[in-house]
Amino acid sequence: MPNTHLRRSPLAQLGLGALATNARGPEQNVALRSIPFQTAINLRGPAKDDRFARAVEEIVGTPLPAACRALPGKGDLRLLWLGPDEWLAVAPPDQAHLIGVMESAFGVLERALSGQHVAVNDVNDNYTTIEVSGPRSIDLLSKGCPLDLHPSAFPSGSCAQSLVAKAEVILDRDDKPSELRFRLMVRPSFAEYLWAWLSDAGQEYGLSVLTSP
Amino acid sequence: MTRKYRLAEGGLIDRSKTISFTFNGERLTGHPGDSLASALLANGKRLVGRSFKYHRPRGIVTAGPEEPNALVQVGRDPATDPNLRATQVELFDGLTAMPQNAWPSLEHDVGEVNSALSRFFPAGFYYKTFMWPAGAWETYEEVIRSAAGLGKAPTGKDPDRYDKTYAHCDLLVVGGGPAGLAAALVAARAGARVILAEQDSRLGGRLLSEPQSEIDGKPALDWVEAAEEELRQSPEVRVLTRTNAFAYFDHNFVALHEQVTDHLPADERPVELPRQRLWKVRAKQVVLATGAIERPLVFCGNDRPGVMLASAASSYVKRYGVAPGERAVLFTNNDGGYRAALDLLDAGVRIAAVVDLREEPSGPLTEAAKERGLRILANYAVVATKGRKLLTSVSAARLSGDGKSISGAPQELECDLLMVSGGWNPTVHLYCQAKGKITWREDIAGFVPETGGPKGVSCAGAVNGVYPLGDCLREGQQAGVAAARTLGMEVTESAAPQAEGQDFLPARWMYLVPSTAPTGHGGKAFVDQQNDVTAADLLLALREGYRSIEHVKRYTTTGMGTDQGKLGNVNAIGIVAEHLGKPLPEVGVTTFRPPYTPVTFGAFMGRDVDALLDPLRKTPIDSWHVRSGAAFEDVGQWRRAWYYPKPGEDIHKAVNREVAAVRQAVGIMDASTLGKIDIQGPDAAEFLNRVYTNAWKKLAVGKARYGLMLGEDGMVMDDGVTARLGENRYLMTTTTGNAASVMGHLEEWLQTEWPELKVYLTSVTEQFATVSLAGPYARTVLAQLTDIDLSPNALPHMCLSEGEVAGAPARVVRVSFTGEAAFEINVPSSYGLAVWEACMRAGEPYGITPYGTEAMHVLRAEKGYIIIGQETDGSVTPIDLGMDWILSKTKDYIGRRSLKRPDILKSDRKQLVGLLTENPQTVLPEGAQLVEELKATPPMTMVGHVTSSYYSPNCGHSIALALVKGGQAKQGETLFAPMLDGGRIACTITSPVFFDPEGERLRA
Amino acid sequence: MLLIECPYCGPRSEEEFSYGGEAHILRPADPDALNDEQWADYLFMQGNKKGVFYERWVHSHGCRRWFNVARDTLTYEILAIYPMGAAPPKLDERHYV
Amino acid sequence: MSQRQNLTPQAHERADVAPRKHEGLPLAWPLRSRYIRLRVLGRELTSFAGCEVAQKARYSIFSLARNAIGHHENWQAAWRSPEPQGSYDAIIVGGGGHGLVTAYYLAKEHRLGRIAVLERGWLGGGNTGRNTTIVRSNYLWDESAGLYEHSLKLWESMSQELNFNVMFSQRGVMNLAHNQHDLRELSRRIYANRLNGVDSEFLTPQQVKEFCPIIDLRGNGRYPVLGASLQRRGGTARHDAVAWGYARAADTLGVDIIQECPVEGIRVSNGRVQGVETTKGYIGAKKVGLVAAGHSSVLAEMAGVRLPVQSLPLQALVSEPVKPHMNTVVMSNAVHAYLSQSDKGEMVIGAGVDKYIGYGQRGSLTVTEGTLAAICELFPSLRRLRMLRNWGGIVDVCPDASPIISKTPVDGLYVNCGWGTGGFKATPGSGHVFAHTIAKDEPHPLNEGFRLNRFTTGYLIDEHGAAAVAH
């Protein structure tokens, strides 16, 4: 088995541990948190085919989400819509085995669905996650993101691929009852840039760094 | 300085606090709520600047963004701002301002000599002279340049920070005057997301200067205050003051410029706040309530300090509690102008007379003035003014019957303030930028928006040429209701706020006021004060054939100053129209170009500066390179290790050492930046067949192949190795620089041309870190870290195997860009650093040497391998590269047909060759051009150029790759590379492969 | 600053998209059957219409899907958006000199 | 970097730098002598090219003084505003710089009789009056270098040739390199320029700083300056003056310049051009030259000719005027920005091209933001300056970023377009060789490579690297 302790976060250089606290301070209206090593699986397939949709639901515990939406599945998994035939399953690091489950399940399915094809890709390390939370989250993100993130346009449960400053991100809005919360999935090589950008842009709102999970 | 100009009461200033500032080195005082202009006037400072061309003394003309003259330099270098309008600078404690364009001082400016010589400097004079002797222009130019310019640019780096942000709303209201407020209120009550942008520091617009007005029976400013309170309390409303809506883009995208901390003393500016912010607003609906700007009159001597717009004089009295003069004359062509005379009279300022162009002055304000006993000179014009640095008197004379000349002797009226009113120009700038059409309204002599304009935009209030306060409020409310309803919101009908108010009519329109002498024969009537353009200049332009209004503008520079002609343009059009005998609207307007008022470059920059200007992409192993003292080079956005100098080594020594180590022992290289694309699906092989020039259908699982990709124009686009991972699954690698463009190219073809192919593409560039081990000991080193069988039989060249390396899940591919036996270890990128470090430890006994991109370039050049972007430049075909072997003859592929075009088949195209210099130690410069025949001086016929050139320690001599016309057939011939210093390097054309041509080492 | 309605993601700002030039140019099925002029026509002679233009866009920073747009190249008004492979909608010509 | 023998400063200081000034071309002489004659003849009417045209008084310091006494009321119109005749020997469609120069040389060197320039709006109202006025000739490929250098030489004598000060100021043009790839490309271009007889030299970062002290070589920069090429003979000119100067000179030679006369159709029969339909009626023509920049393909289509050009928005902007702050022209490919200071004191900044076809003469805010961020990075002292005006032009771009100056499949119809961002600097040379092409019905040796059918044969002249902005 691979030694997962060998893994290193793309933001390890920043020494965030020393800055991090467990909760956002009272004067701080926005918080950043690095969430490395998430399980991430890119899934491609025919959305319109019921058998495909059912197979996905069986594995991840949620039906395929509608356009620009994300749905929670089993075991803290979220299934994000990325495009008309593309989804991203995101889960905690311990769910990495899902990729094998999917590969074999869809392998079987593909053979059953003659004429259809499905693709599964392990993209765990193709992204890292930065969480932005706090009452000024939308103001902070709007400095770099052209999306309308107002709750009327982008309520909790929405997801989108877009830009934050000059980094491509997948935005996943998953508010807690009392707190706005966005997860930004970004390519590791852009992570330092994005973190620096968010820290700089968030200064005027008071910024906390939260402990990584 | 005397305080007699500050009125005892009135105004929206805080008299309980006195703040100090300096102007022109002199310490002065004012109150919070003052603008720099009002504070200067309060201190009796009437001369504030010098004009651009003639250096004429100039004073404050306006109280707003249209100010042409009172431009000042604020703050100390490097945090200094040139060309700020004193009328818009809010006074704060410690503010320092300097006048501009005057030397040695404002009072005594040697540039004033230009004024004396002005008859030799008509519009466009520079086009007619400075041509002799030929080539002397640059000498003249230096003198002209130093006389031109206004303020000074800072000399150092700006210490301030800037911000920018996107924003979205249902309704954007531009202008926080009565119409804008009414629109915002009603939309906010309907639940709309509203942004209200006001350029001033406070809401209220004209009401700030008309505090006597009443709305719904209460003082107007109480209504403003209540409206502001309500808007600020609404959660979906954002009120932005000090915010200039400066540009209108397509699809209701409006750019705003907010001055966040400029109005605060330096030590009170919160460090966490930016100085200024750019708002990029996408609005579903926009209401433009941008108001109107009073138009001056064009008459002789109209630029003397002390000449001021009538509405500005009212503002200074009413808003700032300042008397802008002691003894005033009003010069007007309309009833509205009398408002200023009455306001000043109320404030205790003497009104010497009213000079009214109208034959029979009438109207409610005129009547009020008559009742107050003001002396009115009807059918009179101001024909001249006197006073050097301040107005001392004006001459007024009776107009002739047709109003086109003067009849009768002028009479002199003593005054230090001449208030001028020539009607109003609706502020249609943004509406025009929104592609709205404007139309000329003869009754008010103004361009107003046509009804039924572009989608999602409406106008309300004075911008529509509607002036009575009650009408403005009603229009504003209607616009707000209409916008909300368009968005499908419920709006409950309610009465608009009620107010009295009147128009400024009747008026008598006159764009050029006649004088005692013909235009241009004495006395200057300025159309554009900032650029010193006179009515005579306009007539000269017309005389010389510059008849289009755009030509007039460009020839005379009218309207091209920092005020962009907000005061002068309509007068200029009027004068041109009159002279050409055309109706005014036929002359037309010049384009309303953004920005409405100037916007700081820093605001566009925002935080895209220094390290945040562009992402610097780092590999998972980057931190190791940094720790090891690597020198880096930027490749696209990536930072790559270039070489690893040891103490005392320069680039050459370091690279020579690295290159030798790879050939003799083992080298390690971070190749994580290569692009990687996962290709899956039953048609994956067919897809590869179409995008690569060679054949892919027979590649076995577990094997890899080099591929060359062309554009449809036949030119080499990218190359890389693609491995077959499974029955229907391939992993393509691309060059570092082209990773994104290749992915885009593949998706484009797949989606737009070949949707029938069952293939999915996924970019996995960053899923993997790639560590490349190369050299005779590469296998030995790797074998210590993995259970994968690395023997040449089990894992031959261009094959791959999966397993674990140093505890990480890994795919090892035998692929070589150095010509040595090499192993590319691909691991999930989070493991990259650990695997690299493990390799370093395992390789230590074997002298493992990290090598950077420079050594990699040398190694591959020894083998004659091309680098995309170095040997190719978008104009090179595979045939040119001698790579015909990779062009399939049995299938079609992108670019194939283009290779058959006649100019592509020619044998004298530039082809890839090797070059060996005569002196083996001499290294050709990259980029050097090659000739067959040397001449004493250029031009010389070039036959090619050096694309790559290095000293090769492994070959013991320098090597170079070059593209040479017909080169493949010219092996052995001698070429020369002329050097820039006159020297030359002789070299011989050879094969591009310099090392191990049989390729035995890489298969080892 | 266009607001483009991605057929999959909804209205998004111009920054998220890349341009793909004229729509409905099909790659010749048999390139060898074309003479040089015809091939050059396919390669380079893209439409450059002033008026209603049928063009391709890709939501490059979003869902990465290609689609077609009918846009007035003078006013920048977007008149229709339709998927790849669909026939262009019938729209009134707009004549500008 | 002796290993690569990269360009060392010493090598350049004593290198064969081209002389700062060139002699006026022989081309200029015939006109000059005519002027001398005309001055003797005074205001007499002289017959030129079969057309009665009032000769114009020369501009000079003396004429200025003389006219000052007369309150400037005796200046003549710089050009007439004639109604179109029924037909012409040649019609040039497009009254920008290139079109006016073409007409000028058709009259002057090729003695064509009746020539008209038809302009849809006002002279010089297109890209001539919208560009950032940079003039240089340091192009990579032989064909481009030949054409632009020919042009640059004409610039050097233009004010005298036209008796109209176009304020050509040879303050030098620097192209910056920000990475190793830039340096390699820069070096290639410098070597090529020098062997083509085009002045070009390499500057080390220190020399860059000396030549333009306001550049921040490193800062905290993402884009450090690693070197630059410098063409000292490059510089700027007053754009409007170029159109006006050539219009005045062409008018003097009898060319009818007709403004506000949009062409609505081109009549072709039997494969030969017959004339043009305009808002002022049909005008016959033996030859028609299209020189309409962004509108070229719209016009060519009227004659059934397709052009491989795309019309894209290109933006530029100026700051408020400030006292002299920089004395050269700086261009940077990597960050898509170019900058100079005008005589009036405005910082003149060229931005990037928008990516989609647009005839709206405006660009996106994103492009402005990107350009100004780059400018602010390279020149941190400019961050507090303020944008005064921002505008857009329509550039016609060819797939290889090189122009087309060519005959077309229609006899008697010629096209000059595809200049992308390079048009202004080429103005005199482009018009000169285009006039030759029209008059002789065959290309001038300098525009042979810029033929329309190169897209068929595959002989492209890829100047993407030379353009200041990415296409």
GROMACS .gro file of C-alpha atoms in nm, chain B residues 657-848:
model
  192
  870ARG     CA    1   2.899   1.952  -1.510
  871GLU     CA    2   2.533   1.855  -1.529
  872VAL     CA    3   2.559   1.747  -1.893
  873ALA     CA    4   2.864   1.534  -1.826
  874ALA     CA    5   2.702   1.372  -1.522
  875VAL     CA    6   2.404   1.255  -1.725
  876ARG     CA    7   2.625   1.091  -1.985
  877GLN     CA    8   2.867   0.945  -1.734
  878ALA     CA    9   2.664   0.867  -1.423
  879VAL     CA   10   2.303   0.960  -1.359
  880GLY     CA   11   2.107   1.281  -1.373
  881ILE     CA   12   1.771   1.366  -1.225
  882MET     CA   13   1.531   1.617  -1.366
  883ASP     CA   14   1.192   1.756  -1.268
  884ALA     CA   15   0.973   1.710  -1.575
  885SER     CA   16   0.643   1.765  -1.395
  886THR     CA   17   0.548   2.059  -1.614
  887LEU     CA   18   0.490   1.849  -1.924
  888GLY     CA   19   0.126   1.854  -2.023
  889LYS     CA   20  -0.067   1.530  -1.972
  890ILE     CA   21  -0.398   1.443  -2.126
  891ASP     CA   22  -0.597   1.130  -2.049
  892ILE     CA   23  -0.770   1.000  -2.359
  893GLN     CA   24  -1.035   0.735  -2.311
  894GLY     CA   25  -1.291   0.567  -2.527
  895PRO     CA   26  -1.338   0.308  -2.795
  896ASP     CA   27  -1.231   0.555  -3.064
  897ALA     CA   28  -0.922   0.680  -2.882
  898ALA     CA   29  -0.679   0.523  -3.129
  899GLU     CA   30  -0.872   0.658  -3.425
  900PHE     CA   31  -0.865   0.999  -3.262
  901LEU     CA   32  -0.488   0.984  -3.216
  902ASN     CA   33  -0.454   0.874  -3.575
  903ARG     CA   34  -0.626   1.191  -3.686
  904VAL     CA   35  -0.440   1.435  -3.464
  905TYR     CA   36  -0.091   1.289  -3.497
  906THR     CA   37   0.097   1.246  -3.822
  907ASN     CA   38   0.195   0.886  -3.755
  908ALA     CA   39  -0.003   0.566  -3.707
  909TRP     CA   40  -0.145   0.468  -3.370
  910LYS     CA   41  -0.376   0.179  -3.423
  911LYS     CA   42  -0.113  -0.084  -3.371
  912LEU     CA   43   0.047   0.048  -3.055
  913ALA     CA   44   0.028  -0.227  -2.793
  914VAL     CA   45  -0.094  -0.176  -2.440
  915GLY     CA   46   0.201  -0.088  -2.220
  916LYS     CA   47   0.393   0.075  -2.500
  917ALA     CA   48   0.459   0.437  -2.586
  918ARG     CA   49   0.527   0.624  -2.906
  919TYR     CA   50   0.654   0.966  -3.009
  920GLY     CA   51   0.400   1.176  -3.196
  921LEU     CA   52   0.409   1.495  -3.394
  922MET     CA   53   0.107   1.720  -3.413
  923LEU     CA   54   0.047   1.969  -3.692
  924GLY     CA   55  -0.188   2.255  -3.733
  925GLU     CA   56  -0.425   2.225  -4.026
  926ASP     CA   57  -0.183   2.459  -4.206
  927GLY     CA   58   0.077   2.182  -4.196
  928MET     CA   59   0.306   2.360  -3.956
  929VAL     CA   60   0.448   2.173  -3.657
  930MET     CA   61   0.245   2.256  -3.353
  931ASP     CA   62   0.355   2.022  -3.076
  932ASP     CA   63   0.520   1.690  -3.003
  933GLY     CA   64   0.532   1.440  -2.723
  934VAL     CA   65   0.512   1.080  -2.620
  935THR     CA   66   0.179   0.904  -2.586
  936ALA     CA   67   0.146   0.578  -2.398
  937ARG     CA   68  -0.126   0.320  -2.428
  938LEU     CA   69  -0.243   0.244  -2.076
  939GLY     CA   70  -0.528   0.012  -2.156
  940GLU     CA   71  -0.748  -0.121  -2.428
  941ASN     CA   72  -0.924   0.213  -2.477
  942ARG     CA   73  -0.704   0.440  -2.279
  943TYR     CA   74  -0.403   0.653  -2.368
  944LEU     CA   75  -0.199   0.914  -2.185
  945MET     CA   76  -0.064   1.190  -2.407
  946THR     CA   77   0.218   1.420  -2.304
  947THR     CA   78   0.262   1.764  -2.452
  948THR     CA   79   0.530   2.026  -2.427
  949THR     CA   80   0.519   2.246  -2.117
  950GLY     CA   81   0.428   2.562  -2.300
  951ASN     CA   82   0.157   2.409  -2.516
  952ALA     CA   83  -0.027   2.198  -2.259
  953ALA     CA   84  -0.334   2.418  -2.252
  954SER     CA   85  -0.340   2.494  -2.622
  955VAL     CA   86  -0.306   2.128  -2.721
  956MET     CA   87  -0.590   2.036  -2.488
  957GLY     CA   88  -0.798   2.312  -2.646
  958HIS     CA   89  -0.702   2.197  -2.994
  959LEU     CA   90  -0.804   1.837  -2.922
  960GLU     CA   91  -1.134   1.935  -2.762
  961GLU     CA   92  -1.212   2.162  -3.053
  962TRP     CA   93  -1.163   1.891  -3.312
  963LEU     CA   94  -1.342   1.631  -3.105
  964GLN     CA   95  -1.645   1.844  -3.030
  965THR     CA   96  -1.680   2.043  -3.347
  966GLU     CA   97  -1.558   1.811  -3.624
  967TRP     CA   98  -1.574   1.460  -3.491
  968PRO     CA   99  -1.859   1.441  -3.242
  969GLU     CA  100  -1.915   1.085  -3.361
  970LEU     CA  101  -1.590   0.970  -3.205
  971LYS     CA  102  -1.641   0.814  -2.865
  972VAL     CA  103  -1.357   0.973  -2.679
  973TYR     CA  104  -1.330   1.165  -2.354
  974LEU     CA  105  -1.038   1.396  -2.283
  975THR     CA  106  -0.929   1.492  -1.934
  976SER     CA  107  -0.638   1.713  -1.848
  977VAL     CA  108  -0.431   1.540  -1.583
  978THR     CA  109  -0.118   1.750  -1.609
  979GLU     CA  110  -0.108   1.817  -1.239
  980GLN     CA  111  -0.226   1.479  -1.125
  981PHE     CA  112   0.130   1.359  -1.172
  982ALA     CA  113   0.472   1.471  -1.072
  983THR     CA  114   0.733   1.347  -1.314
  984VAL     CA  115   1.084   1.265  -1.206
  985SER     CA  116   1.319   1.172  -1.486
  986LEU     CA  117   1.627   0.964  -1.418
  987ALA     CA  118   1.874   0.946  -1.705
  988GLY     CA  119   2.220   0.804  -1.753
  989PRO     CA  120   2.418   0.485  -1.722
  990TYR     CA  121   2.326   0.442  -1.353
  991ALA     CA  122   1.963   0.542  -1.382
  992ARG     CA  123   1.845   0.185  -1.367
  993THR     CA  124   2.067   0.102  -1.073
  994VAL     CA  125   1.937   0.394  -0.874
  995LEU     CA  126   1.574   0.334  -0.951
  996ALA     CA  127   1.601  -0.036  -0.884
  997GLN     CA  128   1.670   0.040  -0.519
  998LEU     CA  129   1.336   0.213  -0.486
  999THR     CA  130   1.094  -0.011  -0.669
 1000ASP     CA  131   0.975  -0.362  -0.718
 1001ILE     CA  132   0.913  -0.303  -1.087
 1002ASP     CA  133   1.133  -0.513  -1.309
 1003LEU     CA  134   1.350  -0.256  -1.483
 1004SER     CA  135   1.563  -0.492  -1.690
 1005PRO     CA  136   1.592  -0.401  -2.058
 1006ASN     CA  137   1.391  -0.704  -2.153
 1007ALA     CA  138   1.115  -0.649  -1.905
 1008LEU     CA  139   1.102  -0.276  -1.961
 1009PRO     CA  140   1.258  -0.185  -2.294
 1010HIS     CA  141   1.276   0.158  -2.446
 1011MET     CA  142   0.930   0.314  -2.503
 1012CYS     CA  143   0.756   0.079  -2.265
 1013LEU     CA  144   0.592   0.140  -1.933
 1014SER     CA  145   0.520  -0.045  -1.617
 1015GLU     CA  146   0.320   0.027  -1.303
 1016GLY     CA  147   0.407  -0.039  -0.943
 1017GLU     CA  148   0.541   0.147  -0.646
 1018VAL     CA  149   0.842   0.375  -0.632
 1019ALA     CA  150   0.968   0.485  -0.292
 1020GLY     CA  151   0.633   0.409  -0.140
 1021ALA     CA  152   0.431   0.595  -0.396
 1022PRO     CA  153   0.199   0.448  -0.659
 1023ALA     CA  154   0.394   0.497  -0.978
 1024ARG     CA  155   0.400   0.453  -1.351
 1025VAL     CA  156   0.750   0.422  -1.492
 1026VAL     CA  157   0.796   0.496  -1.859
 1027ARG     CA  158   1.114   0.435  -2.048
 1028VAL     CA  159   1.138   0.744  -2.256
 1029SER     CA  160   1.442   0.955  -2.323
 1030PHE     CA  161   1.495   1.313  -2.430
 1031THR     CA  162   1.867   1.296  -2.355
 1032GLY     CA  163   1.974   0.999  -2.556
 1033GLU     CA  164   2.057   0.806  -2.239
 1034ALA     CA  165   1.866   0.518  -2.095
 1035ALA     CA  166   1.608   0.704  -1.896
 1036PHE     CA  167   1.315   0.633  -1.668
 1037GLU     CA  168   1.030   0.874  -1.626
 1038ILE     CA  169   0.870   0.815  -1.289
 1039ASN     CA  170   0.515   0.945  -1.272
 1040VAL     CA  171   0.359   0.959  -0.926
 1041PRO     CA  172   0.055   1.142  -0.791
 1042SER     CA  173   0.186   1.492  -0.754
 1043SER     CA  174   0.154   1.506  -0.378
 1044TYR     CA  175   0.416   1.229  -0.364
 1045GLY     CA  176   0.650   1.410  -0.602
 1046LEU     CA  177   0.881   1.565  -0.350
 1047ALA     CA  178   0.914   1.247  -0.143
 1048VAL     CA  179   1.000   1.042  -0.451
 1049TRP     CA  180   1.251   1.299  -0.573
 1050GLU     CA  181   1.420   1.303  -0.234
 1051ALA     CA  182   1.426   0.925  -0.224
 1052CYS     CA  183   1.592   0.919  -0.565
 1053MET     CA  184   1.851   1.169  -0.447
 1054ARG     CA  185   1.932   0.954  -0.147
 1055ALA     CA  186   1.947   0.635  -0.349
 1056GLY     CA  187   2.158   0.801  -0.617
 1057GLU     CA  188   2.408   0.961  -0.389
 1058PRO     CA  189   2.662   0.680  -0.416
 1059TYR     CA  190   2.637   0.704  -0.795
 1060GLY     CA  191   2.695   1.075  -0.813
 1061ILE     CA  192   2.336   1.157  -0.897
   0.00000   0.00000   0.00000
